[in-house]
Amino acid sequence: MEKDQNRVSLDPSRIPNHIAIIMDGNGRWAKKRHLPRVAGHKEGMNTVKKVAIAASDLGVKVLTLYAFSTENWKRPQKEVSYLMQLPIRFFKTFVPDLVKHNVKVMVMGDTSQLPEGTQKAVKDAINDTADCDGMILNFALNYGGRDEIVRAVKAIASEVESGKLSSQDVSGTVISQHLMTAPLGRLADPDLLIRTSGEMRLSNFLLWQIAYSEFVFTDELWPDFDGQSLEKAIIQFQQRHRRFGGLINK
Ligand code: V07
C-alpha cells in the first residue's frame, strides 16, 4: 500500500533533469479504432506537443524523443513518407507554442538522408527556437544507437591517426564528447527512460547514455500518454534508489 502511486505524490524538488521516451504504440492505437496506422502517428504527434509542454512545466531540462529510427525505413513506403511529413506539420503548428514556453528544439541523427522539405522544417524549428533557454526538446530522427557509436569510434580513430589524440587518452569522457548528445554536456545521459506500449526493449535507442538510467515501462499506447502519465512515471523514478553502481549514496 505504501507504494500505491495514488498515495505518493510528485516531489517537485526531485524532477529528473533528462527524460528520454520511446514513443511506441501509435499503430496499435489506430488498429484498435479501425483507422490506418498513419492516423496513429498523427495523434502521436499531438501527444508530443502535450507531453513536451507538461515536461517543460514540471521543470524537466531535456526531453529526448525517439521519433524515427534508422530501421524505420523498412516500413511500407507510404508510411515512411507520411512520417517524413510530420516534422513539417509539427513545425507549422507548434513552433510558436514552443517559443512561448521558451523550449529549444534540437535534433540528433543523420538528417542528411531525409527529404529536402523535412530537412528544412527541422532547420527552421532549430533556428526559430535557437534563442530559447528553457527545456531542450531533443528529437532523435533517423537515429540509431549503434550507428552513433560507430561514428564516434571513427571520429576518435581519425583523431588518433592524425596525432591530435593519443590512444592512451581515450576515456569515457572522450567517448561521450563524440556522441550525438555531446552538445547536452552534463545533461547528456537520461536520468529516466520511458517506453510506452508494453514492449520491454531498447530497439537501438541511446545505448551508451543509458548506463545508469532508471527504466519505466508502461502499457499505455503513445497517443493515450499525457501529462498525468508523465507524472506517474516520474513518481516511479522518485521511488527508486539510484546508486550509480555504488558510486554515490554511500
Ligand atoms: C513523429 C509523432 C510522434 C510519435 C512517433 C512517430 C511519429 C514530431 C517529430 C519531429 C521531428 C523533428 C522535428 C520536429 C518534429 C516527428 C517523425 C515522427 C519522423 F524537428 N513527431 N514526429 N518526426 N511522430
Short mmCIF file of C-alpha atoms and ligand atoms in Angstrom, two decimals:
data_model
loop_
_atom_site.label_atom_id
_atom_site.label_comp_id
_atom_site.label_asym_id
_atom_site.label_seq_id
_atom_site.Cartn_x
_atom_site.Cartn_y
_atom_site.Cartn_z
CA MET A 1 0.00 0.00 0.00
CA GLU A 2 2.85 2.30 0.83
CA LYS A 3 3.96 2.23 -2.78
CA ASP A 4 0.45 2.81 -4.15
CA GLN A 5 1.07 5.53 -6.71
CA ASN A 6 -2.18 7.26 -5.89
CA ARG A 7 -0.95 7.88 -2.35
CA VAL A 8 2.51 9.09 -3.24
CA SER A 9 2.76 12.49 -4.80
CA LEU A 10 5.34 14.05 -7.02
CA ASP A 11 8.30 15.71 -5.30
CA PRO A 12 8.85 18.92 -7.31
CA SER A 13 12.39 19.21 -5.95
CA ARG A 14 13.45 15.85 -7.48
CA ILE A 15 12.37 16.09 -11.11
CA PRO A 16 14.68 14.13 -13.44
CA ASN A 17 16.82 16.53 -15.48
CA HIS A 18 16.80 14.43 -18.66
CA ILE A 19 13.90 12.18 -19.68
CA ALA A 20 14.06 10.03 -22.84
CA ILE A 21 10.96 8.41 -24.33
CA ILE A 22 10.46 5.58 -26.85
CA MET A 23 7.06 6.61 -28.25
CA ASP A 24 5.62 3.21 -29.16
CA GLY A 25 2.03 2.09 -29.86
CA ASN A 26 0.77 4.53 -32.50
CA GLY A 27 -0.05 1.73 -34.95
CA ARG A 28 -1.78 -0.33 -32.27
CA TRP A 29 -3.79 2.72 -31.16
CA ALA A 30 -5.02 3.18 -34.75
CA LYS A 31 -5.77 -0.52 -35.27
CA LYS A 32 -7.98 -0.57 -32.16
CA ARG A 33 -10.04 2.19 -33.78
CA HIS A 34 -10.04 0.60 -37.27
CA LEU A 35 -8.02 3.54 -38.54
CA PRO A 36 -4.92 3.47 -40.79
CA ARG A 37 -1.54 3.41 -38.99
CA VAL A 38 -0.80 6.96 -40.11
CA ALA A 39 -3.80 8.20 -38.07
CA GLY A 40 -1.96 6.85 -35.03
CA HIS A 41 1.20 8.75 -35.98
CA LYS A 42 -0.81 11.95 -36.40
CA GLU A 43 -2.36 11.53 -32.94
CA GLY A 44 1.12 10.64 -31.66
CA MET A 45 2.40 13.99 -32.86
CA ASN A 46 -0.32 15.78 -30.89
CA THR A 47 0.80 13.80 -27.86
CA VAL A 48 4.36 15.06 -28.43
CA LYS A 49 3.06 18.62 -28.12
CA LYS A 50 1.11 17.95 -24.91
CA VAL A 51 3.88 15.96 -23.24
CA ALA A 52 6.58 18.48 -24.20
CA ILE A 53 4.65 21.33 -22.55
CA ALA A 54 3.89 19.17 -19.50
CA ALA A 55 7.58 18.25 -19.14
CA SER A 56 8.63 21.88 -19.52
CA ASP A 57 6.09 22.97 -16.88
CA LEU A 58 7.44 20.32 -14.48
CA GLY A 59 10.97 21.68 -14.84
CA VAL A 60 12.48 18.90 -16.97
CA LYS A 61 15.66 20.23 -18.62
CA VAL A 62 15.96 17.83 -21.57
CA LEU A 63 13.25 15.71 -23.19
CA THR A 64 14.63 13.31 -25.82
CA LEU A 65 12.05 11.64 -28.06
CA TYR A 66 12.71 8.69 -30.39
CA ALA A 67 10.82 9.89 -33.48
CA PHE A 68 12.36 7.80 -36.28
CA SER A 69 14.98 5.08 -36.13
CA THR A 70 17.49 4.08 -38.79
CA GLU A 71 15.46 0.83 -39.05
CA ASN A 72 12.13 2.60 -39.71
CA TRP A 73 13.00 2.92 -43.44
CA LYS A 74 11.96 -0.76 -43.74
CA ARG A 75 8.31 0.20 -43.13
CA PRO A 76 5.87 0.47 -46.07
CA GLN A 77 6.88 3.37 -48.31
CA LYS A 78 3.55 5.15 -47.78
CA GLU A 79 4.02 5.11 -44.02
CA VAL A 80 7.61 6.37 -44.31
CA SER A 81 6.57 9.29 -46.50
CA TYR A 82 3.80 10.18 -44.05
CA LEU A 83 6.26 10.09 -41.15
CA MET A 84 8.59 12.37 -43.08
CA GLN A 85 5.78 14.96 -43.29
CA LEU A 86 5.39 15.08 -39.52
CA PRO A 87 8.33 17.37 -38.74
CA ILE A 88 6.87 19.78 -41.35
CA ARG A 89 3.43 19.70 -39.75
CA PHE A 90 4.93 19.92 -36.32
CA PHE A 91 6.90 22.98 -37.34
CA LYS A 92 3.86 24.69 -38.89
CA THR A 93 1.52 24.09 -35.98
CA PHE A 94 3.70 24.08 -32.92
CA VAL A 95 6.85 26.18 -33.08
CA PRO A 96 5.12 29.41 -31.89
CA ASP A 97 3.88 27.50 -28.83
CA LEU A 98 7.38 26.20 -28.13
CA VAL A 99 8.80 29.73 -28.32
CA LYS A 100 6.09 30.91 -25.92
CA HIS A 101 7.22 28.19 -23.49
CA ASN A 102 10.90 29.01 -24.07
CA VAL A 103 11.57 25.47 -25.42
CA LYS A 104 14.60 24.89 -27.65
CA VAL A 105 14.40 22.24 -30.40
CA MET A 106 17.43 20.03 -31.01
CA VAL A 107 17.73 17.09 -33.41
CA MET A 108 20.16 14.18 -33.33
CA GLY A 109 20.59 11.60 -36.07
CA ASP A 110 21.53 11.56 -39.73
CA THR A 111 19.20 14.25 -41.09
CA SER A 112 21.11 14.42 -44.39
CA GLN A 113 19.16 11.34 -45.56
CA LEU A 114 15.76 12.99 -45.03
CA PRO A 115 13.68 14.56 -47.81
CA GLU A 116 14.55 18.20 -48.58
CA GLY A 117 11.33 19.66 -47.11
CA THR A 118 11.77 17.67 -43.90
CA GLN A 119 15.35 18.88 -43.54
CA LYS A 120 14.15 22.45 -43.97
CA ALA A 121 11.41 22.08 -41.35
CA VAL A 122 13.95 20.65 -38.92
CA LYS A 123 16.41 23.51 -39.61
CA ASP A 124 13.64 26.10 -39.24
CA ALA A 125 12.47 24.60 -35.94
CA ILE A 126 16.06 24.69 -34.62
CA ASN A 127 16.63 28.27 -35.88
CA ASP A 128 13.33 29.67 -34.65
CA THR A 129 13.90 28.31 -31.13
CA ALA A 130 17.66 29.00 -31.01
CA ASP A 131 17.30 31.85 -28.50
CA CYS A 132 15.10 29.84 -26.12
CA ASP A 133 16.95 28.78 -22.99
CA GLY A 134 14.30 26.69 -21.24
CA MET A 135 13.76 22.97 -21.79
CA ILE A 136 15.55 21.30 -24.71
CA LEU A 137 13.19 19.20 -26.84
CA ASN A 138 15.60 16.80 -28.49
CA PHE A 139 14.26 14.67 -31.36
CA ALA A 140 16.12 11.51 -32.32
CA LEU A 141 15.42 11.47 -36.03
CA ASN A 142 16.96 8.83 -38.32
CA TYR A 143 18.92 7.86 -35.23
CA GLY A 144 20.44 4.52 -34.29
CA GLY A 145 22.44 3.87 -31.12
CA ARG A 146 24.99 1.55 -32.76
CA ASP A 147 25.36 3.90 -35.72
CA GLU A 148 26.08 6.70 -33.25
CA ILE A 149 28.81 4.63 -31.59
CA VAL A 150 30.32 3.66 -34.97
CA ARG A 151 30.54 7.35 -35.91
CA ALA A 152 32.11 8.25 -32.57
CA VAL A 153 34.72 5.47 -32.86
CA LYS A 154 35.57 6.57 -36.42
CA ALA A 155 35.99 10.19 -35.33
CA ILE A 156 38.17 9.22 -32.35
CA ALA A 157 40.25 6.85 -34.54
CA SER A 158 40.92 9.59 -37.05
CA GLU A 159 41.99 11.97 -34.27
CA VAL A 160 44.43 9.31 -33.05
CA GLU A 161 45.64 8.75 -36.63
CA SER A 162 46.31 12.45 -37.15
CA GLY A 163 48.10 12.76 -33.80
CA LYS A 164 45.50 15.10 -32.30
CA LEU A 165 44.75 12.50 -29.63
CA SER A 166 46.82 9.74 -28.03
CA SER A 167 45.18 6.31 -27.79
CA GLN A 168 46.07 6.41 -24.08
CA ASP A 169 43.82 9.42 -23.63
CA VAL A 170 40.68 7.70 -24.92
CA SER A 171 38.28 7.66 -21.95
CA GLY A 172 34.58 7.53 -21.16
CA THR A 173 34.55 11.31 -21.23
CA VAL A 174 36.20 11.38 -24.68
CA ILE A 175 33.63 8.88 -25.99
CA SER A 176 30.72 10.94 -24.56
CA GLN A 177 32.19 14.02 -26.25
CA HIS A 178 31.95 12.29 -29.65
CA LEU A 179 28.36 11.09 -29.35
CA MET A 180 25.37 12.99 -30.78
CA THR A 181 24.34 14.01 -27.26
CA ALA A 182 27.65 15.86 -26.72
CA PRO A 183 26.00 19.32 -27.10
CA LEU A 184 23.94 18.49 -23.98
CA GLY A 185 27.10 18.42 -21.86
CA ARG A 186 26.45 17.24 -18.30
CA LEU A 187 22.81 16.62 -19.23
CA ALA A 188 23.69 14.12 -21.99
CA ASP A 189 22.71 10.99 -20.05
CA PRO A 190 18.97 10.47 -19.36
CA ASP A 191 18.01 10.02 -15.71
CA LEU A 192 14.80 8.33 -16.76
CA LEU A 193 13.92 6.27 -19.85
CA ILE A 194 10.24 5.64 -20.58
CA ARG A 195 8.86 3.22 -23.17
CA THR A 196 5.15 3.10 -23.88
CA SER A 197 3.01 0.28 -25.29
CA GLY A 198 4.24 -2.59 -23.11
CA GLU A 199 7.36 -3.55 -25.06
CA MET A 200 10.48 -4.01 -22.94
CA ARG A 201 13.25 -3.47 -25.44
CA LEU A 202 15.69 -0.64 -26.26
CA SER A 203 15.38 -1.00 -30.05
CA ASN A 204 18.76 0.62 -30.69
CA PHE A 205 17.85 3.85 -28.85
CA LEU A 206 20.51 5.50 -26.69
CA LEU A 207 22.97 2.76 -25.72
CA TRP A 208 25.98 4.40 -24.06
CA GLN A 209 23.94 7.15 -22.41
CA ILE A 210 21.51 4.87 -20.55
CA ALA A 211 24.21 3.10 -18.49
CA TYR A 212 22.71 4.40 -15.21
CA SER A 213 19.19 5.45 -16.31
CA GLU A 214 16.09 4.27 -14.49
CA PHE A 215 13.66 2.48 -16.84
CA VAL A 216 9.89 2.86 -16.64
CA PHE A 217 7.73 0.72 -18.94
CA THR A 218 4.03 1.45 -19.29
CA ASP A 219 1.28 -0.43 -21.15
CA GLU A 220 -0.29 2.86 -22.25
CA LEU A 221 -0.11 3.45 -26.02
CA TRP A 222 1.76 6.63 -27.00
CA PRO A 223 -1.33 8.53 -28.27
CA ASP A 224 -3.00 7.85 -24.88
CA PHE A 225 0.02 9.10 -22.90
CA ASP A 226 -0.36 12.56 -21.33
CA GLY A 227 0.94 14.90 -18.64
CA GLN A 228 -0.53 12.72 -15.92
CA SER A 229 1.17 9.62 -17.35
CA LEU A 230 4.43 11.54 -17.30
CA GLU A 231 3.91 12.49 -13.66
CA LYS A 232 3.21 8.82 -12.79
CA ALA A 233 6.46 7.77 -14.47
CA ILE A 234 8.35 10.47 -12.55
CA ILE A 235 6.79 9.26 -9.28
CA GLN A 236 8.08 5.74 -10.06
CA PHE A 237 11.50 7.26 -10.74
CA GLN A 238 11.40 9.10 -7.42
CA GLN A 239 10.53 5.90 -5.55
CA ARG A 240 13.69 4.19 -6.72
CA HIS A 241 17.08 4.46 -5.09
CA ARG A 242 19.66 5.41 -7.65
CA ARG A 243 23.07 4.02 -6.80
CA PHE A 244 25.22 4.61 -9.93
CA GLY A 245 26.93 1.27 -9.31
CA GLY A 246 27.67 2.24 -5.75
CA LEU A 247 29.46 5.45 -6.64
CA ILE A 248 27.08 7.71 -4.75
CA ASN A 249 24.72 7.48 -1.75
CA LYS A 250 27.41 5.62 0.18
C1 V07 B 1 6.93 11.83 -35.47
C2 V07 B 1 5.00 11.59 -33.91
C3 V07 B 1 5.34 11.04 -32.55
C4 V07 B 1 5.06 9.57 -32.41
C5 V07 B 1 6.10 8.67 -33.02
C6 V07 B 1 6.36 8.70 -34.50
C7 V07 B 1 5.61 9.71 -35.33
C8 V07 B 1 7.48 15.00 -34.06
C9 V07 B 1 8.50 14.97 -34.99
C10 V07 B 1 9.52 15.99 -35.22
C11 V07 B 1 10.83 15.65 -35.54
C12 V07 B 1 11.80 16.63 -35.75
C13 V07 B 1 11.47 17.96 -35.59
C14 V07 B 1 10.19 18.33 -35.27
C15 V07 B 1 9.22 17.35 -35.08
C16 V07 B 1 8.36 13.73 -35.63
C17 V07 B 1 8.75 11.96 -37.03
C18 V07 B 1 7.70 11.27 -36.50
C19 V07 B 1 9.55 11.37 -38.14
F1 V07 B 1 12.41 18.91 -35.76
N1 V07 B 1 6.77 13.89 -34.11
N2 V07 B 1 7.28 13.09 -35.07
N3 V07 B 1 9.10 13.19 -36.61
N4 V07 B 1 5.88 11.10 -34.94
#
